[in-house]
Amino acid sequence: MDQPLHLRHRTEVLVDTDAQRLFDHLDDPRRLSAHMAKPSAMMAGASMVLTTDDGGGRSIGSVYRLYGKVLGLELNVSSRVEEREPPWRKIWRTVGEPRLLVVGRYRMGFDITPLERGCRLGVFIEYAWPARHPWLGRLFGAAYARWCTRRMAFDAKAAFP
């Protein structure tokens, strides 16, 4: 039986653009995962590569995959878009059991709330500890979830100065 996704983190930012422009920007998985494509301390100096199906991650059922090596270990996760409501919301979920270090299966997404000026963007993750090494999740999962949602949210904010 799958472990429930009982761990959560959410980051909210104000973005100075309209909901449709923000959604169009975030609808591209390459933009959302840009923080994974660059070496960083949180990734132990490594990076991951993104591939998408013909839907490009922009339709319900579309699948994309991140893979790479961190600390010499092969990592791999595939996600499927399960909700997409332009310009308000998009949610994707892991397919199968991902091969990651500090988080396991997850459900992730964003929601956009128009304001009088600009929008409020919320980026969230609901996750389980990794099946192979749950102790790594207990130690580092929350920090990683916070880093990931913050990077997505603040990268989007920076795209609309």
mmCIF file of C-alpha atoms in Angstrom:
data_model
loop_
_atom_site.group_PDB
_atom_site.id
_atom_site.type_symbol
_atom_site.label_atom_id
_atom_site.label_comp_id
_atom_site.label_asym_id
_atom_site.label_seq_id
_atom_site.Cartn_x
_atom_site.Cartn_y
_atom_site.Cartn_z
ATOM 1 C CA MET A 1 0.000 0.000 0.000
ATOM 2 C CA ASP A 2 1.293 3.479 -0.885
ATOM 3 C CA GLN A 3 2.340 5.773 1.913
ATOM 4 C CA PRO A 4 -0.021 8.793 2.099
ATOM 5 C CA LEU A 5 1.209 12.220 1.024
ATOM 6 C CA HIS A 6 0.927 13.677 4.513
ATOM 7 C CA LEU A 7 3.902 16.069 4.352
ATOM 8 C CA ARG A 8 3.307 19.492 2.837
ATOM 9 C CA HIS A 9 4.883 22.821 2.056
ATOM 10 C CA ARG A 10 3.485 25.915 0.334
ATOM 11 C CA THR A 11 5.110 29.167 -0.758
ATOM 12 C CA GLU A 12 3.120 32.243 -1.758
ATOM 13 C CA VAL A 13 4.383 35.352 -3.555
ATOM 14 C CA LEU A 14 2.848 38.402 -5.196
ATOM 15 C CA VAL A 15 3.607 38.651 -8.913
ATOM 16 C CA ASP A 16 3.185 41.845 -10.923
ATOM 17 C CA THR A 17 1.393 40.464 -13.980
ATOM 18 C CA ASP A 18 -2.040 39.207 -14.978
ATOM 19 C CA ALA A 19 -3.207 35.636 -14.353
ATOM 20 C CA GLN A 20 -3.061 34.490 -17.990
ATOM 21 C CA ARG A 21 0.530 35.676 -18.542
ATOM 22 C CA LEU A 22 1.624 34.058 -15.286
ATOM 23 C CA PHE A 23 -0.140 30.793 -16.107
ATOM 24 C CA ASP A 24 1.371 30.711 -19.613
ATOM 25 C CA HIS A 25 4.817 31.204 -18.081
ATOM 26 C CA LEU A 26 4.354 28.474 -15.462
ATOM 27 C CA ASP A 27 2.620 26.018 -17.803
ATOM 28 C CA ASP A 28 6.043 25.140 -19.249
ATOM 29 C CA PRO A 29 7.710 22.453 -17.064
ATOM 30 C CA ARG A 30 11.147 23.698 -18.190
ATOM 31 C CA ARG A 31 10.510 26.976 -16.381
ATOM 32 C CA LEU A 32 9.178 25.278 -13.260
ATOM 33 C CA SER A 33 12.084 22.855 -13.061
ATOM 34 C CA ALA A 34 14.788 25.381 -14.021
ATOM 35 C CA HIS A 35 16.164 25.255 -10.457
ATOM 36 C CA MET A 36 16.834 21.518 -10.959
ATOM 37 C CA ALA A 37 18.716 22.075 -14.226
ATOM 38 C CA LYS A 38 21.445 24.168 -12.582
ATOM 39 C CA PRO A 39 24.033 22.856 -10.117
ATOM 40 C CA SER A 40 23.230 24.036 -6.597
ATOM 41 C CA ALA A 41 24.120 23.296 -2.982
ATOM 42 C CA MET A 42 20.677 21.758 -2.430
ATOM 43 C CA MET A 43 21.389 19.384 -5.321
ATOM 44 C CA ALA A 44 24.899 18.616 -3.960
ATOM 45 C CA GLY A 45 26.382 20.399 -6.976
ATOM 46 C CA ALA A 46 24.502 18.237 -9.478
ATOM 47 C CA SER A 47 21.712 18.967 -11.932
ATOM 48 C CA MET A 48 18.892 17.070 -13.622
ATOM 49 C CA VAL A 49 17.628 16.893 -17.215
ATOM 50 C CA LEU A 50 13.966 17.316 -18.183
ATOM 51 C CA THR A 51 12.258 15.487 -21.038
ATOM 52 C CA THR A 52 8.594 15.781 -22.015
ATOM 53 C CA ASP A 53 6.153 13.866 -24.180
ATOM 54 C CA ASP A 54 4.565 15.403 -27.278
ATOM 55 C CA GLY A 55 2.162 17.330 -25.026
ATOM 56 C CA GLY A 56 5.129 19.225 -23.595
ATOM 57 C CA GLY A 57 3.659 19.035 -20.103
ATOM 58 C CA ARG A 58 0.857 21.352 -21.179
ATOM 59 C CA SER A 59 -2.154 19.036 -21.259
ATOM 60 C CA ILE A 60 -3.944 16.733 -18.848
ATOM 61 C CA GLY A 61 -2.264 13.337 -19.001
ATOM 62 C CA SER A 62 0.988 14.774 -20.353
ATOM 63 C CA VAL A 63 4.073 13.118 -18.811
ATOM 64 C CA TYR A 64 7.508 14.547 -18.178
ATOM 65 C CA ARG A 65 10.628 13.107 -16.620
ATOM 66 C CA LEU A 66 13.566 14.465 -14.621
ATOM 67 C CA TYR A 67 16.714 12.380 -14.405
ATOM 68 C CA GLY A 68 20.354 12.789 -13.449
ATOM 69 C CA LYS A 69 23.012 11.819 -10.931
ATOM 70 C CA VAL A 70 23.469 13.256 -7.464
ATOM 71 C CA LEU A 71 26.411 12.130 -5.345
ATOM 72 C CA GLY A 72 26.980 9.345 -7.890
ATOM 73 C CA LEU A 73 23.433 8.000 -7.497
ATOM 74 C CA GLU A 74 21.028 7.753 -10.437
ATOM 75 C CA LEU A 75 17.855 9.767 -9.801
ATOM 76 C CA ASN A 76 14.702 9.544 -11.871
ATOM 77 C CA VAL A 77 11.139 10.791 -11.496
ATOM 78 C CA SER A 78 8.226 10.927 -13.923
ATOM 79 C CA SER A 79 5.179 13.120 -13.386
ATOM 80 C CA ARG A 80 1.786 13.282 -15.055
ATOM 81 C CA VAL A 81 -0.372 16.403 -15.325
ATOM 82 C CA GLU A 82 -3.635 15.600 -13.517
ATOM 83 C CA GLU A 83 -5.318 19.026 -13.366
ATOM 84 C CA ARG A 84 -4.964 22.026 -15.645
ATOM 85 C CA GLU A 85 -7.376 24.952 -15.388
ATOM 86 C CA PRO A 86 -5.942 27.968 -17.243
ATOM 87 C CA PRO A 87 -5.324 30.551 -15.941
ATOM 88 C CA TRP A 88 -5.923 29.451 -12.334
ATOM 89 C CA ARG A 89 -4.372 26.103 -11.464
ATOM 90 C CA LYS A 90 -2.170 23.213 -12.520
ATOM 91 C CA ILE A 91 -1.330 20.018 -10.612
ATOM 92 C CA TRP A 92 0.963 17.119 -11.457
ATOM 93 C CA ARG A 93 1.731 13.872 -9.619
ATOM 94 C CA THR A 94 4.528 11.340 -9.710
ATOM 95 C CA VAL A 95 3.995 8.191 -11.756
ATOM 96 C CA GLY A 96 5.056 5.076 -9.868
ATOM 97 C CA GLU A 97 7.753 5.225 -7.194
ATOM 98 C CA PRO A 98 10.353 7.885 -7.977
ATOM 99 C CA ARG A 99 14.029 7.242 -7.447
ATOM 100 C CA LEU A 100 14.882 10.335 -5.388
ATOM 101 C CA LEU A 101 16.923 10.904 -2.230
ATOM 102 C CA VAL A 102 14.941 13.086 0.187
ATOM 103 C CA VAL A 103 11.349 13.004 -1.067
ATOM 104 C CA GLY A 104 9.342 10.109 -2.444
ATOM 105 C CA ARG A 105 6.046 10.217 -4.297
ATOM 106 C CA TYR A 106 4.591 13.694 -4.523
ATOM 107 C CA ARG A 107 1.745 15.809 -5.798
ATOM 108 C CA MET A 108 2.746 19.315 -6.754
ATOM 109 C CA GLY A 109 1.155 22.332 -8.324
ATOM 110 C CA PHE A 110 0.380 26.000 -8.343
ATOM 111 C CA ASP A 111 -2.657 28.222 -8.051
ATOM 112 C CA ILE A 112 -3.092 31.813 -9.152
ATOM 113 C CA THR A 113 -5.417 34.348 -7.544
ATOM 114 C CA PRO A 114 -5.950 37.659 -9.378
ATOM 115 C CA LEU A 115 -5.650 40.765 -7.223
ATOM 116 C CA GLU A 116 -6.453 44.401 -7.868
ATOM 117 C CA ARG A 117 -2.882 44.695 -9.089
ATOM 118 C CA GLY A 118 -1.038 41.534 -10.112
ATOM 119 C CA CYS A 119 -1.652 38.057 -8.734
ATOM 120 C CA ARG A 120 -0.984 35.886 -5.735
ATOM 121 C CA LEU A 121 0.891 32.738 -6.738
ATOM 122 C CA GLY A 122 0.893 29.705 -4.465
ATOM 123 C CA VAL A 123 3.236 26.799 -5.196
ATOM 124 C CA PHE A 124 2.738 23.647 -3.153
ATOM 125 C CA ILE A 125 4.038 20.133 -2.683
ATOM 126 C CA GLU A 126 2.433 17.228 -0.832
ATOM 127 C CA TYR A 127 4.899 14.383 -0.449
ATOM 128 C CA ALA A 128 5.916 11.158 1.236
ATOM 129 C CA TRP A 129 9.363 10.170 2.426
ATOM 130 C CA PRO A 130 11.417 8.192 -0.078
ATOM 131 C CA ALA A 131 10.654 4.468 0.001
ATOM 132 C CA ARG A 132 14.320 3.412 -0.215
ATOM 133 C CA HIS A 133 15.782 5.675 2.493
ATOM 134 C CA PRO A 134 13.019 7.211 4.613
ATOM 135 C CA TRP A 135 15.571 8.451 7.157
ATOM 136 C CA LEU A 136 16.949 10.852 4.498
ATOM 137 C CA GLY A 137 13.437 12.221 4.065
ATOM 138 C CA ARG A 138 13.075 12.734 7.797
ATOM 139 C CA LEU A 139 16.370 14.622 7.890
ATOM 140 C CA PHE A 140 16.207 16.666 4.697
ATOM 141 C CA GLY A 141 12.739 16.374 3.114
ATOM 142 C CA ALA A 142 11.222 19.508 4.648
ATOM 143 C CA ALA A 143 14.230 21.666 3.711
ATOM 144 C CA TYR A 144 14.138 20.349 0.160
ATOM 145 C CA ALA A 145 10.365 20.890 -0.179
ATOM 146 C CA ARG A 146 10.760 24.464 1.083
ATOM 147 C CA TRP A 147 13.674 25.122 -1.296
ATOM 148 C CA CYS A 148 11.812 23.694 -4.282
ATOM 149 C CA THR A 149 8.543 25.614 -3.797
ATOM 150 C CA ARG A 150 10.442 28.825 -2.993
ATOM 151 C CA ARG A 151 12.597 28.512 -6.122
ATOM 152 C CA MET A 152 9.538 27.978 -8.328
ATOM 153 C CA ALA A 153 7.613 30.865 -6.771
ATOM 154 C CA PHE A 154 10.470 33.372 -6.623
ATOM 155 C CA ASP A 155 11.713 32.469 -10.128
ATOM 156 C CA ALA A 156 8.195 33.244 -11.418
ATOM 157 C CA LYS A 157 8.136 36.527 -9.500
ATOM 158 C CA ALA A 158 11.521 37.495 -10.991
ATOM 159 C CA ALA A 159 10.225 36.831 -14.511
ATOM 160 C CA PHE A 160 7.784 39.766 -14.118
ATOM 161 C CA PRO A 161 9.732 42.605 -12.433
#
